Amino acid sequence: MRGVGFQSRFILIIICSIFIGSCSTVPLTGRKQLSLVPSSQMLSMRQQEYSTFLQQNKLSTDQQSTALVRKVGTRIQGAVERYFSEKGISGDLSGYKWEYNLVESKEVNAWCMPGGKVVVYTGILPLTKDENGLAVVLGHEISHAVARHGDERMSQGLLAELGGMALNEALASKPEQTRQLWMSAFGAGVQVGALLPFSRTQESEADHLGLIFMAMAGYDPQTAVPFWERMAQQSGGNAPPAFLSDHPSDQSRIEAIKSELPEATKYYKR
Ligand SMILES: [Zn+2]
């Protein structure tokens, strides 16, 4: 997942040329991305997979932390909706039914499916430490969803593993493989052992947008730096936590975030 920027862009251009009409431009970022799956199908699958996940995992009984996750999530959501409205692209959020759950797990992880279905694992709370840290994580994960990175990964996965099969066709003929691909595409795939890493480009987009959303939600974007430094420290151990195998944390990333702070701070102060 490192150093793939140019190469993956090149491959994407080729794939786009083969699958004419299968690429869409993300209004949010202006970047072209592979899109083999209609968003209506993504939305119907997310409802089913999110419910299944919640049935199979234990919700946290910590009322206070659960309330904090919902509070921060709702504030970031408000910022996202304002941002989309100001850009004239609110339609991109139609079909979103936001939901935030805290799941009991030692795993250091969090993710957001398309349509605003969010899960935070209790294992990440010692690293987020406070409301600001949660805002960094939720801002980042929600950015992956609204910039359609998961859809993009799902499309890439369908192409790489199932020969470009349509989602409904894949679900009918290879349901288990398709479900695993789905969970992987949205960062929840650690348990199924098949994680599709977000690309460097997607990570940078999520960092950048996440800073803006947290600032608009009233959280100081400067606090993203100590959060990622805590993450980098954590990754010094033998087995990096799930969140980090998906979100590599290093000095170049932290430097990039620092360089974006002046822009994000304008959103914080306005
Ligand atoms: Zn990420």
Short mmCIF file of C-alpha atoms and ligand atoms in Angstrom, two decimals:
data_model
loop_
_atom_site.label_atom_id
_atom_site.label_comp_id
_atom_site.label_asym_id
_atom_site.label_seq_id
_atom_site.Cartn_x
_atom_site.Cartn_y
_atom_site.Cartn_z
CA MET A 1 0.00 0.00 0.00
CA ARG A 2 3.05 2.24 0.08
CA GLY A 3 4.35 4.07 -2.95
CA VAL A 4 1.52 2.91 -5.16
CA GLY A 5 0.24 6.36 -6.10
CA PHE A 6 1.53 6.71 -9.65
CA GLN A 7 1.31 3.05 -10.49
CA SER A 8 -2.23 2.61 -9.22
CA ARG A 9 -3.33 5.74 -11.04
CA PHE A 10 -1.82 4.35 -14.22
CA ILE A 11 -3.55 0.99 -13.74
CA LEU A 12 -6.80 2.77 -12.96
CA ILE A 13 -6.58 4.70 -16.23
CA ILE A 14 -6.12 1.42 -18.11
CA ILE A 15 -8.99 -0.23 -16.25
CA CYS A 16 -11.13 2.83 -16.94
CA SER A 17 -10.32 2.55 -20.62
CA ILE A 18 -11.33 -1.11 -20.67
CA PHE A 19 -14.53 -0.63 -18.74
CA ILE A 20 -15.78 2.40 -20.60
CA GLY A 21 -18.39 4.14 -18.56
CA SER A 22 -17.38 2.33 -15.39
CA CYS A 23 -15.45 5.22 -13.96
CA SER A 24 -17.03 8.08 -12.16
CA THR A 25 -15.60 11.32 -10.87
CA VAL A 26 -15.90 11.89 -7.14
CA PRO A 27 -17.54 15.32 -6.89
CA LEU A 28 -15.93 15.75 -3.51
CA THR A 29 -12.36 15.37 -4.75
CA GLY A 30 -12.52 15.61 -8.54
CA ARG A 31 -10.56 12.34 -8.76
CA LYS A 32 -11.67 9.65 -11.20
CA GLN A 33 -12.40 6.32 -9.58
CA LEU A 34 -13.44 2.86 -10.69
CA SER A 35 -17.15 2.34 -10.13
CA LEU A 36 -18.59 -1.01 -11.15
CA VAL A 37 -21.28 -1.10 -8.49
CA PRO A 38 -24.41 1.07 -8.66
CA SER A 39 -24.82 3.00 -5.40
CA SER A 40 -28.38 1.63 -4.99
CA GLN A 41 -26.91 -1.88 -4.69
CA MET A 42 -24.27 -0.68 -2.28
CA LEU A 43 -26.93 0.89 -0.07
CA SER A 44 -29.08 -2.23 0.06
CA MET A 45 -26.10 -4.45 0.87
CA ARG A 46 -24.83 -2.15 3.60
CA GLN A 47 -28.09 -2.38 5.54
CA GLN A 48 -27.92 -6.16 5.55
CA GLU A 49 -24.21 -6.45 6.33
CA TYR A 50 -24.32 -3.82 9.09
CA SER A 51 -27.22 -5.60 10.82
CA THR A 52 -25.45 -8.95 10.54
CA PHE A 53 -22.28 -7.46 11.99
CA LEU A 54 -24.15 -5.99 14.95
CA GLN A 55 -25.89 -9.31 15.62
CA GLN A 56 -22.58 -11.18 15.58
CA ASN A 57 -20.66 -8.74 17.76
CA LYS A 58 -21.27 -7.55 21.30
CA LEU A 59 -22.32 -3.94 21.75
CA SER A 60 -20.46 -2.10 24.50
CA THR A 61 -22.33 -1.74 27.78
CA ASP A 62 -20.32 1.39 28.58
CA GLN A 63 -23.13 3.94 28.26
CA GLN A 64 -20.86 6.94 28.63
CA SER A 65 -18.45 5.96 25.87
CA THR A 66 -21.31 4.89 23.60
CA ALA A 67 -22.96 8.28 24.10
CA LEU A 68 -19.65 10.02 23.32
CA VAL A 69 -19.23 8.06 20.07
CA ARG A 70 -22.78 9.05 19.05
CA LYS A 71 -22.24 12.68 20.06
CA VAL A 72 -18.99 13.07 18.10
CA GLY A 73 -20.39 11.12 15.15
CA THR A 74 -23.50 13.28 14.97
CA ARG A 75 -21.39 16.46 15.07
CA ILE A 76 -19.12 15.22 12.25
CA GLN A 77 -22.23 14.18 10.29
CA GLY A 78 -23.63 17.72 10.66
CA ALA A 79 -20.35 19.12 9.33
CA VAL A 80 -20.39 16.71 6.36
CA GLU A 81 -23.97 17.68 5.51
CA ARG A 82 -23.11 21.41 5.67
CA TYR A 83 -20.00 20.90 3.54
CA PHE A 84 -21.92 18.94 0.88
CA SER A 85 -24.70 21.52 0.89
CA GLU A 86 -22.21 24.38 0.41
CA LYS A 87 -20.67 22.50 -2.53
CA GLY A 88 -24.13 21.89 -4.02
CA ILE A 89 -23.74 18.09 -3.88
CA SER A 90 -26.17 17.18 -1.07
CA GLY A 91 -27.70 14.64 -3.46
CA ASP A 92 -24.60 12.47 -2.92
CA LEU A 93 -25.77 11.87 0.64
CA SER A 94 -29.30 10.81 -0.30
CA GLY A 95 -30.00 7.35 1.05
CA TYR A 96 -27.68 7.92 3.99
CA LYS A 97 -29.12 6.67 7.28
CA TRP A 98 -26.47 7.50 9.85
CA GLU A 99 -25.91 5.11 12.71
CA TYR A 100 -23.13 4.89 15.31
CA ASN A 101 -22.35 1.87 17.46
CA LEU A 102 -19.59 1.07 19.92
CA VAL A 103 -18.63 -2.62 19.84
CA GLU A 104 -16.87 -4.48 22.64
CA SER A 105 -13.56 -5.67 21.21
CA LYS A 106 -9.84 -5.50 21.96
CA GLU A 107 -9.27 -4.69 18.30
CA VAL A 108 -7.95 -1.19 17.64
CA ASN A 109 -10.32 -0.35 14.82
CA ALA A 110 -13.20 1.75 13.49
CA TRP A 111 -14.96 1.92 10.12
CA CYS A 112 -17.84 3.47 8.21
CA MET A 113 -19.84 1.68 5.51
CA PRO A 114 -21.49 3.66 2.72
CA GLY A 115 -24.72 5.22 3.89
CA GLY A 116 -23.21 6.31 7.21
CA LYS A 117 -23.11 3.01 9.09
CA VAL A 118 -20.36 3.45 11.66
CA VAL A 119 -18.70 1.05 14.11
CA VAL A 120 -16.07 2.00 16.69
CA TYR A 121 -14.31 -0.77 18.68
CA THR A 122 -13.67 -0.22 22.40
CA GLY A 123 -10.02 -1.22 21.72
CA ILE A 124 -9.33 2.10 20.02
CA LEU A 125 -10.58 4.23 22.94
CA PRO A 126 -7.28 4.17 24.91
CA LEU A 127 -5.65 5.71 21.82
CA THR A 128 -8.31 8.27 20.99
CA LYS A 129 -8.18 9.23 24.68
CA ASP A 130 -10.81 11.97 24.52
CA GLU A 131 -13.48 13.59 22.36
CA ASN A 132 -10.90 15.20 20.06
CA GLY A 133 -9.22 11.86 19.35
CA LEU A 134 -12.59 10.32 18.51
CA ALA A 135 -13.27 13.25 16.18
CA VAL A 136 -10.02 12.49 14.31
CA VAL A 137 -10.97 8.83 13.88
CA LEU A 138 -14.61 9.45 12.96
CA GLY A 139 -13.71 12.38 10.67
CA HIS A 140 -11.25 10.13 8.86
CA GLU A 141 -13.52 7.06 8.60
CA ILE A 142 -16.60 9.05 7.55
CA SER A 143 -14.42 10.73 4.89
CA HIS A 144 -13.53 7.31 3.44
CA ALA A 145 -17.27 6.60 3.15
CA VAL A 146 -18.44 9.90 1.67
CA ALA A 147 -15.52 9.95 -0.79
CA ARG A 148 -16.76 6.47 -1.83
CA HIS A 149 -13.43 4.76 -1.16
CA GLY A 150 -15.18 1.57 -0.03
CA ASP A 151 -17.24 1.48 -3.23
CA GLU A 152 -14.01 1.94 -5.15
CA ARG A 153 -12.33 -0.93 -3.27
CA MET A 154 -15.41 -3.12 -3.73
CA SER A 155 -15.25 -2.44 -7.48
CA GLN A 156 -11.53 -3.22 -7.54
CA GLY A 157 -12.18 -6.40 -5.55
CA LEU A 158 -14.95 -7.58 -7.86
CA LEU A 159 -12.62 -6.99 -10.76
CA ALA A 160 -9.56 -8.65 -9.21
CA GLU A 161 -11.23 -11.61 -7.52
CA LEU A 162 -14.41 -12.21 -9.47
CA GLY A 163 -13.44 -11.08 -12.96
CA GLY A 164 -15.54 -7.92 -12.91
CA MET A 165 -18.75 -9.71 -11.98
CA ALA A 166 -21.69 -7.46 -11.12
CA LEU A 167 -22.48 -7.24 -7.41
CA ASN A 168 -25.93 -8.87 -7.59
CA GLU A 169 -24.55 -11.66 -9.78
CA ALA A 170 -21.60 -12.18 -7.40
CA LEU A 171 -23.97 -12.26 -4.41
CA ALA A 172 -26.12 -14.90 -6.09
CA SER A 173 -23.31 -17.19 -7.25
CA LYS A 174 -20.60 -16.62 -4.60
CA PRO A 175 -22.36 -15.16 -1.58
CA GLU A 176 -19.69 -15.92 1.04
CA GLN A 177 -16.78 -14.64 -1.05
CA THR A 178 -18.76 -11.52 -1.92
CA ARG A 179 -19.61 -10.84 1.72
CA GLN A 180 -15.94 -11.22 2.71
CA LEU A 181 -14.96 -8.86 -0.06
CA TRP A 182 -17.51 -6.37 1.24
CA MET A 183 -16.24 -6.48 4.81
CA SER A 184 -12.68 -6.11 3.53
CA ALA A 185 -13.59 -3.18 1.32
CA PHE A 186 -14.87 -1.23 4.32
CA GLY A 187 -12.03 -1.91 6.72
CA ALA A 188 -13.97 -4.47 8.76
CA GLY A 189 -12.28 -7.43 7.09
CA VAL A 190 -9.54 -8.14 9.60
CA GLN A 191 -11.61 -10.92 11.16
CA VAL A 192 -12.09 -12.63 7.81
CA GLY A 193 -8.36 -12.39 7.14
CA ALA A 194 -8.64 -10.58 3.86
CA LEU A 195 -7.98 -6.93 4.21
CA LEU A 196 -7.89 -4.77 1.11
CA PRO A 197 -5.72 -1.88 2.18
CA PHE A 198 -6.81 1.63 1.39
CA SER A 199 -4.39 3.16 -1.09
CA ARG A 200 -2.10 6.02 -0.20
CA THR A 201 -4.27 8.32 -2.34
CA GLN A 202 -7.40 7.30 -0.44
CA GLU A 203 -5.62 7.70 2.90
CA SER A 204 -4.46 11.21 2.02
CA GLU A 205 -7.97 12.17 0.87
CA ALA A 206 -9.48 10.84 4.10
CA ASP A 207 -6.90 12.65 6.24
CA HIS A 208 -7.47 15.92 4.40
CA LEU A 209 -11.29 15.77 4.42
CA GLY A 210 -11.32 14.42 7.97
CA LEU A 211 -9.40 17.46 9.22
CA ILE A 212 -11.89 19.81 7.55
CA PHE A 213 -14.94 17.93 8.89
CA MET A 214 -13.61 17.78 12.45
CA ALA A 215 -12.79 21.49 12.32
CA MET A 216 -16.28 22.35 11.00
CA ALA A 217 -17.74 20.20 13.79
CA GLY A 218 -15.96 22.41 16.33
CA TYR A 219 -12.96 20.18 17.16
CA ASP A 220 -9.46 21.64 17.02
CA PRO A 221 -7.75 20.03 13.99
CA GLN A 222 -4.35 20.51 15.69
CA THR A 223 -5.26 17.57 17.96
CA ALA A 224 -4.95 15.22 14.95
CA VAL A 225 -1.16 15.45 15.23
CA PRO A 226 -0.80 14.01 18.76
CA PHE A 227 -3.41 11.36 17.88
CA TRP A 228 -1.39 10.08 14.89
CA GLU A 229 1.80 10.30 16.97
CA ARG A 230 0.16 8.02 19.56
CA MET A 231 -0.81 5.70 16.70
CA ALA A 232 2.75 5.72 15.34
CA GLN A 233 4.06 4.81 18.80
CA GLN A 234 1.58 1.96 19.06
CA SER A 235 2.72 0.58 15.70
CA GLY A 236 6.27 0.25 17.03
CA GLY A 237 5.26 -3.08 18.64
CA ASN A 238 5.40 -6.49 17.03
CA ALA A 239 1.86 -6.71 15.72
CA PRO A 240 0.38 -3.42 14.54
CA PRO A 241 -3.29 -3.01 15.47
CA ALA A 242 -5.95 -3.55 12.81
CA PHE A 243 -6.56 0.16 12.43
CA LEU A 244 -2.90 0.59 11.50
CA SER A 245 -2.64 -2.28 9.07
CA ASP A 246 -5.33 -0.32 7.27
CA HIS A 247 -4.01 3.12 8.09
CA PRO A 248 -0.22 3.21 8.02
CA SER A 249 1.05 5.86 10.35
CA ASP A 250 4.43 7.37 9.83
CA GLN A 251 6.28 10.63 9.85
CA SER A 252 5.44 11.55 6.23
CA ARG A 253 1.75 11.18 6.99
CA ILE A 254 2.04 13.34 10.10
CA GLU A 255 4.00 15.95 8.14
CA ALA A 256 1.29 16.01 5.45
CA ILE A 257 -1.36 16.55 8.13
CA LYS A 258 0.68 19.38 9.65
CA SER A 259 0.91 21.08 6.25
CA GLU A 260 -2.90 20.95 5.93
CA LEU A 261 -3.57 22.47 9.35
CA PRO A 262 -3.64 26.13 8.21
CA GLU A 263 -6.47 25.32 5.76
CA ALA A 264 -8.40 23.21 8.31
CA THR A 265 -7.97 25.86 11.00
CA LYS A 266 -9.87 28.35 8.81
CA TYR A 267 -12.89 26.03 9.01
CA TYR A 268 -12.42 25.76 12.78
CA LYS A 269 -12.43 29.50 13.33
CA ARG A 270 -15.17 30.57 10.98
ZN ZN B 1 -7.99 5.43 6.40
#
